[in-house]
Amino acid sequence: KNQVEQSPQSLIILEGKNCTLQCNYTVSPFSNLRWYKQDTGRGPVSLTIMTFSENTKSNGRYTATLDADTKQSSLHITASQLSDSASYICVVRVEGSTLGRLYFGRGTQLTVWP
Amino acid sequence: KAGVTQTPRYLIKTRGQQVTLSCSPISGHRSVSWYQQTPGQGLQFLFEYFSETQRNKGNFPGRFSGRQFSNSRSEMNVSTLELGDSALYLCASSSGLAEVSTDTQYFGPGTRLTVL
């Protein structure tokens, strides 16, 4: 069964600290994995996209990694800021599909305290 | 360019009523997808429209329907509302080119529907 599991469900860190969010998937055949950031009251915004051949990709203070063998991805946030408080959603796309074959994790709710 | 817009932003209805939500995609995008988001279930795919045709459909009852117009604007309709339909409804637009596996979806701000 195609599934995307994210951990932890919620996380609280102090401003300036680093954190890592996890995404495990059983989706097959794999096409790509995307991390979204969703601020409260807004729609998700794409942070990074990882394809099968990519191990690491950075977007500012956000670094995503992908291990296609173990079907795991992580999103590392460096030197967190208050504006990083949001829900982070992992989405995996099935190969050869249109957008209807996207599998969503339930997200990790990150809270950054001053 | 302008982002995805959704109207209305907030809506309160009672059980049994019906509701229509609207989504205007980014100019040039031909695909519009609809999602239901609740705290317990996360994002759930409703359906996708491409060039006025429903291309994909999620596992929702027939009370949930949609359509897309020739200008790519889309509407979603929910009939006979139930309490469990209370959620944030998001639409997302993209170019919709299936061969572009990295095609990005751009989400609107959502419509918050409350069913009393």
PDB file of C-alpha atoms in Angstrom:
ATOM      1  CA  LYS A   1       0.000   0.000   0.000  1.00  0.00           C
ATOM      2  CA  ASN A   2       1.355   3.391  -1.007  1.00  0.00           C
ATOM      3  CA  GLN A   3       1.904   5.506   2.082  1.00  0.00           C
ATOM      4  CA  VAL A   4       3.883   8.498   3.289  1.00  0.00           C
ATOM      5  CA  GLU A   5       4.671   8.753   6.980  1.00  0.00           C
ATOM      6  CA  GLN A   6       6.153  11.825   8.624  1.00  0.00           C
ATOM      7  CA  SER A   7       7.766  12.214  12.001  1.00  0.00           C
ATOM      8  CA  PRO A   8       7.579  13.771  14.427  1.00  0.00           C
ATOM      9  CA  GLN A   9       3.967  14.982  14.308  1.00  0.00           C
ATOM     10  CA  SER A  10       4.978  18.145  16.098  1.00  0.00           C
ATOM     11  CA  LEU A  11       8.192  19.746  17.185  1.00  0.00           C
ATOM     12  CA  ILE A  12       9.112  22.750  19.322  1.00  0.00           C
ATOM     13  CA  ILE A  13      12.557  24.287  19.097  1.00  0.00           C
ATOM     14  CA  LEU A  14      14.221  27.497  20.190  1.00  0.00           C
ATOM     15  CA  GLU A  15      15.110  30.175  17.696  1.00  0.00           C
ATOM     16  CA  GLY A  16      18.567  29.674  16.266  1.00  0.00           C
ATOM     17  CA  LYS A  17      18.576  25.910  16.768  1.00  0.00           C
ATOM     18  CA  ASN A  18      18.674  23.301  14.004  1.00  0.00           C
ATOM     19  CA  CYS A  19      16.118  20.565  13.466  1.00  0.00           C
ATOM     20  CA  THR A  20      15.455  17.612  11.161  1.00  0.00           C
ATOM     21  CA  LEU A  21      12.108  16.374   9.943  1.00  0.00           C
ATOM     22  CA  GLN A  22      11.645  12.857   8.624  1.00  0.00           C
ATOM     23  CA  CYS A  23       9.608  11.371   5.793  1.00  0.00           C
ATOM     24  CA  ASN A  24       9.351   7.637   5.079  1.00  0.00           C
ATOM     25  CA  TYR A  25       7.455   6.356   2.076  1.00  0.00           C
ATOM     26  CA  THR A  26       6.382   3.098   0.514  1.00  0.00           C
ATOM     27  CA  VAL A  27       5.256   4.643  -2.767  1.00  0.00           C
ATOM     28  CA  SER A  28       6.241   2.754  -5.870  1.00  0.00           C
ATOM     29  CA  PRO A  29       7.281   3.301  -8.583  1.00  0.00           C
ATOM     30  CA  PHE A  30       8.908   6.435  -7.272  1.00  0.00           C
ATOM     31  CA  SER A  31       9.139   9.576  -9.384  1.00  0.00           C
ATOM     32  CA  ASN A  32       9.981  12.419  -7.037  1.00  0.00           C
ATOM     33  CA  LEU A  33       9.537  13.714  -3.523  1.00  0.00           C
ATOM     34  CA  ARG A  34       8.666  17.258  -2.643  1.00  0.00           C
ATOM     35  CA  TRP A  35       8.696  19.171   0.629  1.00  0.00           C
ATOM     36  CA  TYR A  36       6.111  21.876   1.161  1.00  0.00           C
ATOM     37  CA  LYS A  37       5.881  24.544   3.836  1.00  0.00           C
ATOM     38  CA  GLN A  38       2.423  25.628   4.916  1.00  0.00           C
ATOM     39  CA  ASP A  39       2.032  28.716   7.060  1.00  0.00           C
ATOM     40  CA  THR A  40      -1.099  28.982   9.161  1.00  0.00           C
ATOM     41  CA  GLY A  41      -4.035  30.152   7.078  1.00  0.00           C
ATOM     42  CA  ARG A  42      -2.172  29.793   3.786  1.00  0.00           C
ATOM     43  CA  GLY A  43      -1.714  27.206   1.087  1.00  0.00           C
ATOM     44  CA  PRO A  44       1.417  25.026   0.909  1.00  0.00           C
ATOM     45  CA  VAL A  45       4.483  26.382  -0.866  1.00  0.00           C
ATOM     46  CA  SER A  46       7.059  24.126  -2.480  1.00  0.00           C
ATOM     47  CA  LEU A  47      10.499  24.180  -0.817  1.00  0.00           C
ATOM     48  CA  THR A  48      12.427  21.519  -2.700  1.00  0.00           C
ATOM     49  CA  ILE A  49      11.896  18.621  -5.071  1.00  0.00           C
ATOM     50  CA  MET A  50      14.069  15.513  -5.097  1.00  0.00           C
ATOM     51  CA  THR A  51      14.269  13.064  -7.974  1.00  0.00           C
ATOM     52  CA  PHE A  52      15.595   9.524  -7.831  1.00  0.00           C
ATOM     53  CA  SER A  53      19.172  10.460  -8.672  1.00  0.00           C
ATOM     54  CA  GLU A  54      19.452  13.321  -6.196  1.00  0.00           C
ATOM     55  CA  ASN A  55      20.784  12.816  -2.679  1.00  0.00           C
ATOM     56  CA  THR A  56      20.847  16.351  -1.366  1.00  0.00           C
ATOM     57  CA  LYS A  57      19.303  19.656  -2.346  1.00  0.00           C
ATOM     58  CA  SER A  58      19.415  22.982  -0.558  1.00  0.00           C
ATOM     59  CA  ASN A  59      17.167  26.007  -0.584  1.00  0.00           C
ATOM     60  CA  GLY A  60      18.655  28.625   1.701  1.00  0.00           C
ATOM     61  CA  ARG A  61      18.544  27.311   5.262  1.00  0.00           C
ATOM     62  CA  TYR A  62      16.550  24.264   4.137  1.00  0.00           C
ATOM     63  CA  THR A  63      18.395  21.115   3.077  1.00  0.00           C
ATOM     64  CA  ALA A  64      16.571  18.032   1.892  1.00  0.00           C
ATOM     65  CA  THR A  65      18.127  14.601   1.591  1.00  0.00           C
ATOM     66  CA  LEU A  66      16.849  11.506  -0.129  1.00  0.00           C
ATOM     67  CA  ASP A  67      17.828   7.876   0.265  1.00  0.00           C
ATOM     68  CA  ALA A  68      15.938   6.065  -2.476  1.00  0.00           C
ATOM     69  CA  ASP A  69      17.181   2.671  -1.272  1.00  0.00           C
ATOM     70  CA  THR A  70      15.675   2.987   2.190  1.00  0.00           C
ATOM     71  CA  LYS A  71      12.837   5.215   0.934  1.00  0.00           C
ATOM     72  CA  GLN A  72      13.566   7.940   3.414  1.00  0.00           C
ATOM     73  CA  SER A  73      13.876  11.682   3.134  1.00  0.00           C
ATOM     74  CA  SER A  74      14.730  14.335   5.648  1.00  0.00           C
ATOM     75  CA  LEU A  75      14.391  18.094   5.761  1.00  0.00           C
ATOM     76  CA  HIS A  76      17.037  19.859   7.813  1.00  0.00           C
ATOM     77  CA  ILE A  77      16.467  23.436   8.919  1.00  0.00           C
ATOM     78  CA  THR A  78      19.519  25.365   9.995  1.00  0.00           C
ATOM     79  CA  ALA A  79      19.555  28.317  12.395  1.00  0.00           C
ATOM     80  CA  SER A  80      15.786  28.345  12.761  1.00  0.00           C
ATOM     81  CA  GLN A  81      13.822  31.578  12.702  1.00  0.00           C
ATOM     82  CA  LEU A  82      10.407  32.457  14.069  1.00  0.00           C
ATOM     83  CA  SER A  83       9.120  32.522  10.485  1.00  0.00           C
ATOM     84  CA  ASP A  84       9.950  28.823  10.155  1.00  0.00           C
ATOM     85  CA  SER A  85       6.966  28.049  12.373  1.00  0.00           C
ATOM     86  CA  ALA A  86       4.698  26.168   9.994  1.00  0.00           C
ATOM     87  CA  SER A  87       3.560  22.734   8.906  1.00  0.00           C
ATOM     88  CA  TYR A  88       5.991  20.855   6.661  1.00  0.00           C
ATOM     89  CA  ILE A  89       4.428  18.363   4.291  1.00  0.00           C
ATOM     90  CA  CYS A  90       6.171  15.594   2.375  1.00  0.00           C
ATOM     91  CA  VAL A  91       4.602  14.607  -0.962  1.00  0.00           C
ATOM     92  CA  VAL A  92       5.655  11.680  -3.131  1.00  0.00           C
ATOM     93  CA  ARG A  93       4.720  11.306  -6.794  1.00  0.00           C
ATOM     94  CA  VAL A  94       4.298   8.008  -8.583  1.00  0.00           C
ATOM     95  CA  GLU A  95       6.308   7.587 -11.777  1.00  0.00           C
ATOM     96  CA  GLY A  96       4.414   7.997 -15.012  1.00  0.00           C
ATOM     97  CA  SER A  97       1.427   9.609 -13.362  1.00  0.00           C
ATOM     98  CA  THR A  98      -0.391  12.830 -13.678  1.00  0.00           C
ATOM     99  CA  LEU A  99      -0.828  14.868 -10.542  1.00  0.00           C
ATOM    100  CA  GLY A 100      -3.607  12.580  -9.383  1.00  0.00           C
ATOM    101  CA  ARG A 101      -1.063  10.080  -8.108  1.00  0.00           C
ATOM    102  CA  LEU A 102       0.465  12.177  -5.383  1.00  0.00           C
ATOM    103  CA  TYR A 103       0.761  10.767  -1.893  1.00  0.00           C
ATOM    104  CA  PHE A 104       0.753  13.222   0.983  1.00  0.00           C
ATOM    105  CA  GLY A 105       2.158  12.883   4.471  1.00  0.00           C
ATOM    106  CA  ARG A 106       0.164  14.402   7.301  1.00  0.00           C
ATOM    107  CA  GLY A 107       2.844  16.932   8.009  1.00  0.00           C
ATOM    108  CA  THR A 108       5.089  17.951  10.887  1.00  0.00           C
ATOM    109  CA  GLN A 109       3.980  21.022  12.825  1.00  0.00           C
ATOM    110  CA  LEU A 110       7.080  23.018  13.718  1.00  0.00           C
ATOM    111  CA  THR A 111       6.968  25.759  16.328  1.00  0.00           C
ATOM    112  CA  VAL A 112       9.960  28.015  16.845  1.00  0.00           C
ATOM    113  CA  TRP A 113      10.066  29.850  20.143  1.00  0.00           C
ATOM    114  CA  PRO A 114      12.045  33.039  20.762  1.00  0.00           C
TER     115      PRO A 114
ATOM    116  CA  LYS B   1       2.386  37.050 -12.106  1.00  0.00           C
ATOM    117  CA  ALA B   2      -0.712  36.759  -9.968  1.00  0.00           C
ATOM    118  CA  GLY B   3      -1.045  33.674  -7.807  1.00  0.00           C
ATOM    119  CA  VAL B   4      -3.913  31.272  -7.342  1.00  0.00           C
ATOM    120  CA  THR B   5      -6.998  32.920  -5.924  1.00  0.00           C
ATOM    121  CA  GLN B   6      -9.886  31.275  -4.141  1.00  0.00           C
ATOM    122  CA  THR B   7     -13.255  32.689  -3.191  1.00  0.00           C
ATOM    123  CA  PRO B   8     -14.771  32.959  -0.751  1.00  0.00           C
ATOM    124  CA  ARG B   9     -12.093  32.696   1.934  1.00  0.00           C
ATOM    125  CA  TYR B  10     -14.562  31.776   4.667  1.00  0.00           C
ATOM    126  CA  LEU B  11     -17.960  30.158   4.543  1.00  0.00           C
ATOM    127  CA  ILE B  12     -20.451  29.013   7.156  1.00  0.00           C
ATOM    128  CA  LYS B  13     -23.246  26.679   6.150  1.00  0.00           C
ATOM    129  CA  THR B  14     -25.694  24.369   7.863  1.00  0.00           C
ATOM    130  CA  ARG B  15     -26.168  20.658   7.352  1.00  0.00           C
ATOM    131  CA  GLY B  16     -28.078  19.767   4.235  1.00  0.00           C
ATOM    132  CA  GLN B  17     -27.166  22.913   2.341  1.00  0.00           C
ATOM    133  CA  GLN B  18     -24.937  23.017  -0.701  1.00  0.00           C
ATOM    134  CA  VAL B  19     -21.912  25.160  -1.403  1.00  0.00           C
ATOM    135  CA  THR B  20     -19.874  26.261  -4.411  1.00  0.00           C
ATOM    136  CA  LEU B  21     -16.229  27.240  -4.138  1.00  0.00           C
ATOM    137  CA  SER B  22     -14.273  29.008  -6.825  1.00  0.00           C
ATOM    138  CA  CYS B  23     -10.639  28.873  -7.908  1.00  0.00           C
ATOM    139  CA  SER B  24      -8.771  31.008 -10.429  1.00  0.00           C
ATOM    140  CA  PRO B  25      -5.458  29.437 -11.463  1.00  0.00           C
ATOM    141  CA  ILE B  26      -2.246  31.123 -12.453  1.00  0.00           C
ATOM    142  CA  SER B  27      -2.455  32.509 -15.957  1.00  0.00           C
ATOM    143  CA  GLY B  28      -1.411  29.876 -18.490  1.00  0.00           C
ATOM    144  CA  HIS B  29      -1.977  26.939 -16.174  1.00  0.00           C
ATOM    145  CA  ARG B  30      -4.431  24.384 -17.477  1.00  0.00           C
ATOM    146  CA  SER B  31      -4.605  22.005 -14.528  1.00  0.00           C
ATOM    147  CA  VAL B  32      -6.555  22.676 -11.358  1.00  0.00           C
ATOM    148  CA  SER B  33      -6.616  20.228  -8.468  1.00  0.00           C
ATOM    149  CA  TRP B  34      -8.795  20.360  -5.376  1.00  0.00           C
ATOM    150  CA  TYR B  35      -7.877  19.128  -1.913  1.00  0.00           C
ATOM    151  CA  GLN B  36      -9.603  18.827   1.412  1.00  0.00           C
ATOM    152  CA  GLN B  37      -7.456  19.479   4.464  1.00  0.00           C
ATOM    153  CA  THR B  38      -8.447  18.548   7.990  1.00  0.00           C
ATOM    154  CA  PRO B  39      -6.286  18.336  11.111  1.00  0.00           C
ATOM    155  CA  GLY B  40      -6.843  14.595  11.440  1.00  0.00           C
ATOM    156  CA  GLN B  41      -6.401  13.529   7.805  1.00  0.00           C
ATOM    157  CA  GLY B  42      -4.052  16.081   6.322  1.00  0.00           C
ATOM    158  CA  LEU B  43      -4.391  16.839   2.609  1.00  0.00           C
ATOM    159  CA  GLN B  44      -6.818  14.586   0.750  1.00  0.00           C
ATOM    160  CA  PHE B  45      -7.053  14.705  -3.030  1.00  0.00           C
ATOM    161  CA  LEU B  46     -10.524  15.394  -4.396  1.00  0.00           C
ATOM    162  CA  PHE B  47     -10.095  15.696  -8.159  1.00  0.00           C
ATOM    163  CA  GLU B  48      -8.087  17.284 -10.924  1.00  0.00           C
ATOM    164  CA  TYR B  49      -9.329  19.083 -13.999  1.00  0.00           C
ATOM    165  CA  PHE B  50      -7.307  19.634 -17.129  1.00  0.00           C
ATOM    166  CA  SER B  51      -8.618  21.476 -20.161  1.00  0.00           C
ATOM    167  CA  GLU B  52     -12.209  21.296 -18.886  1.00  0.00           C
ATOM    168  CA  THR B  53     -12.076  17.522 -18.325  1.00  0.00           C
ATOM    169  CA  GLN B  54     -11.796  15.658 -15.061  1.00  0.00           C
ATOM    170  CA  ARG B  55      -8.523  13.787 -15.366  1.00  0.00           C
ATOM    171  CA  ASN B  56      -8.194  12.250 -11.908  1.00  0.00           C
ATOM    172  CA  LYS B  57     -10.496  11.636  -9.004  1.00  0.00           C
ATOM    173  CA  GLY B  58      -9.934  10.816  -5.353  1.00  0.00           C
ATOM    174  CA  ASN B  59     -12.040   8.693  -3.030  1.00  0.00           C
ATOM    175  CA  PHE B  60     -14.786  11.107  -2.123  1.00  0.00           C
ATOM    176  CA  PRO B  61     -18.547  10.562  -2.394  1.00  0.00           C
ATOM    177  CA  GLY B  62     -20.530  11.866  -5.324  1.00  0.00           C
ATOM    178  CA  ARG B  63     -21.684  14.832  -3.233  1.00  0.00           C
ATOM    179  CA  PHE B  64     -18.370  16.385  -4.175  1.00  0.00           C
ATOM    180  CA  SER B  65     -18.239  17.542  -7.766  1.00  0.00           C
ATOM    181  CA  GLY B  66     -16.413  20.058  -9.842  1.00  0.00           C
ATOM    182  CA  ARG B  67     -16.013  21.602 -13.207  1.00  0.00           C
ATOM    183  CA  GLN B  68     -13.573  23.687 -15.160  1.00  0.00           C
ATOM    184  CA  PHE B  69     -14.325  26.439 -17.586  1.00  0.00           C
ATOM    185  CA  SER B  70     -12.629  27.307 -20.849  1.00  0.00           C
ATOM    186  CA  ASN B  71     -10.541  29.986 -19.099  1.00  0.00           C
ATOM    187  CA  SER B  72      -9.269  27.277 -16.680  1.00  0.00           C
ATOM    188  CA  ARG B  73     -11.164  28.697 -13.733  1.00  0.00           C
ATOM    189  CA  SER B  74     -12.674  25.924 -11.663  1.00  0.00           C
ATOM    190  CA  GLU B  75     -15.531  25.467  -9.273  1.00  0.00           C
ATOM    191  CA  MET B  76     -16.140  22.810  -6.681  1.00  0.00           C
ATOM    192  CA  ASN B  77     -19.587  21.967  -5.394  1.00  0.00           C
ATOM    193  CA  VAL B  78     -20.560  20.065  -2.283  1.00  0.00           C
ATOM    194  CA  SER B  79     -24.192  19.096  -1.946  1.00  0.00           C
ATOM    195  CA  THR B  80     -26.094  17.958   1.140  1.00  0.00           C
ATOM    196  CA  LEU B  81     -23.422  19.197   3.511  1.00  0.00           C
ATOM    197  CA  GLU B  82     -22.461  17.104   6.516  1.00  0.00           C
ATOM    198  CA  LEU B  83     -20.676  18.154   9.693  1.00  0.00           C
ATOM    199  CA  GLY B  84     -17.636  16.187   8.576  1.00  0.00           C
ATOM    200  CA  ASP B  85     -17.275  18.389   5.504  1.00  0.00           C
ATOM    201  CA  SER B  86     -15.923  21.177   7.688  1.00  0.00           C
ATOM    202  CA  ALA B  87     -12.401  21.685   6.411  1.00  0.00           C
ATOM    203  CA  LEU B  88     -10.001  23.895   4.522  1.00  0.00           C
ATOM    204  CA  TYR B  89     -10.480  23.400   0.797  1.00  0.00           C
ATOM    205  CA  LEU B  90      -7.406  24.134  -1.246  1.00  0.00           C
ATOM    206  CA  CYS B  91      -7.018  24.377  -4.954  1.00  0.00           C
ATOM    207  CA  ALA B  92      -3.721  24.136  -6.765  1.00  0.00           C
ATOM    208  CA  SER B  93      -2.811  25.004 -10.322  1.00  0.00           C
ATOM    209  CA  SER B  94      -0.041  23.734 -12.547  1.00  0.00           C
ATOM    210  CA  SER B  95       0.798  23.481 -16.211  1.00  0.00           C
ATOM    211  CA  GLY B  96      -0.631  19.981 -16.078  1.00  0.00           C
ATOM    212  CA  LEU B  97       1.865  18.529 -18.518  1.00  0.00           C
ATOM    213  CA  ALA B  98       1.970  14.879 -17.483  1.00  0.00           C
ATOM    214  CA  GLU B  99       5.325  14.317 -19.110  1.00  0.00           C
ATOM    215  CA  VAL B 100       6.907  16.902 -16.840  1.00  0.00           C
ATOM    216  CA  SER B 101       7.259  14.887 -13.658  1.00  0.00           C
ATOM    217  CA  THR B 102       8.628  17.909 -11.788  1.00  0.00           C
ATOM    218  CA  ASP B 103       5.622  20.059 -12.669  1.00  0.00           C
ATOM    219  CA  THR B 104       5.010  22.273  -9.638  1.00  0.00           C
ATOM    220  CA  GLN B 105       1.631  22.809  -8.044  1.00  0.00           C
ATOM    221  CA  TYR B 106       0.914  26.296  -6.759  1.00  0.00           C
ATOM    222  CA  PHE B 107      -1.669  26.410  -4.031  1.00  0.00           C
ATOM    223  CA  GLY B 108      -4.248  29.051  -3.283  1.00  0.00           C
ATOM    224  CA  PRO B 109      -4.929  30.300   0.253  1.00  0.00           C
ATOM    225  CA  GLY B 110      -7.928  28.024   0.635  1.00  0.00           C
ATOM    226  CA  THR B 111     -11.578  28.362   1.573  1.00  0.00           C
ATOM    227  CA  ARG B 112     -12.388  27.614   5.192  1.00  0.00           C
ATOM    228  CA  LEU B 113     -15.781  25.865   5.254  1.00  0.00           C
ATOM    229  CA  THR B 114     -17.623  25.416   8.539  1.00  0.00           C
ATOM    230  CA  VAL B 115     -20.745  23.275   8.606  1.00  0.00           C
ATOM    231  CA  LEU B 116     -23.030  23.776  11.593  1.00  0.00           C
TER     232      LEU B 116
END
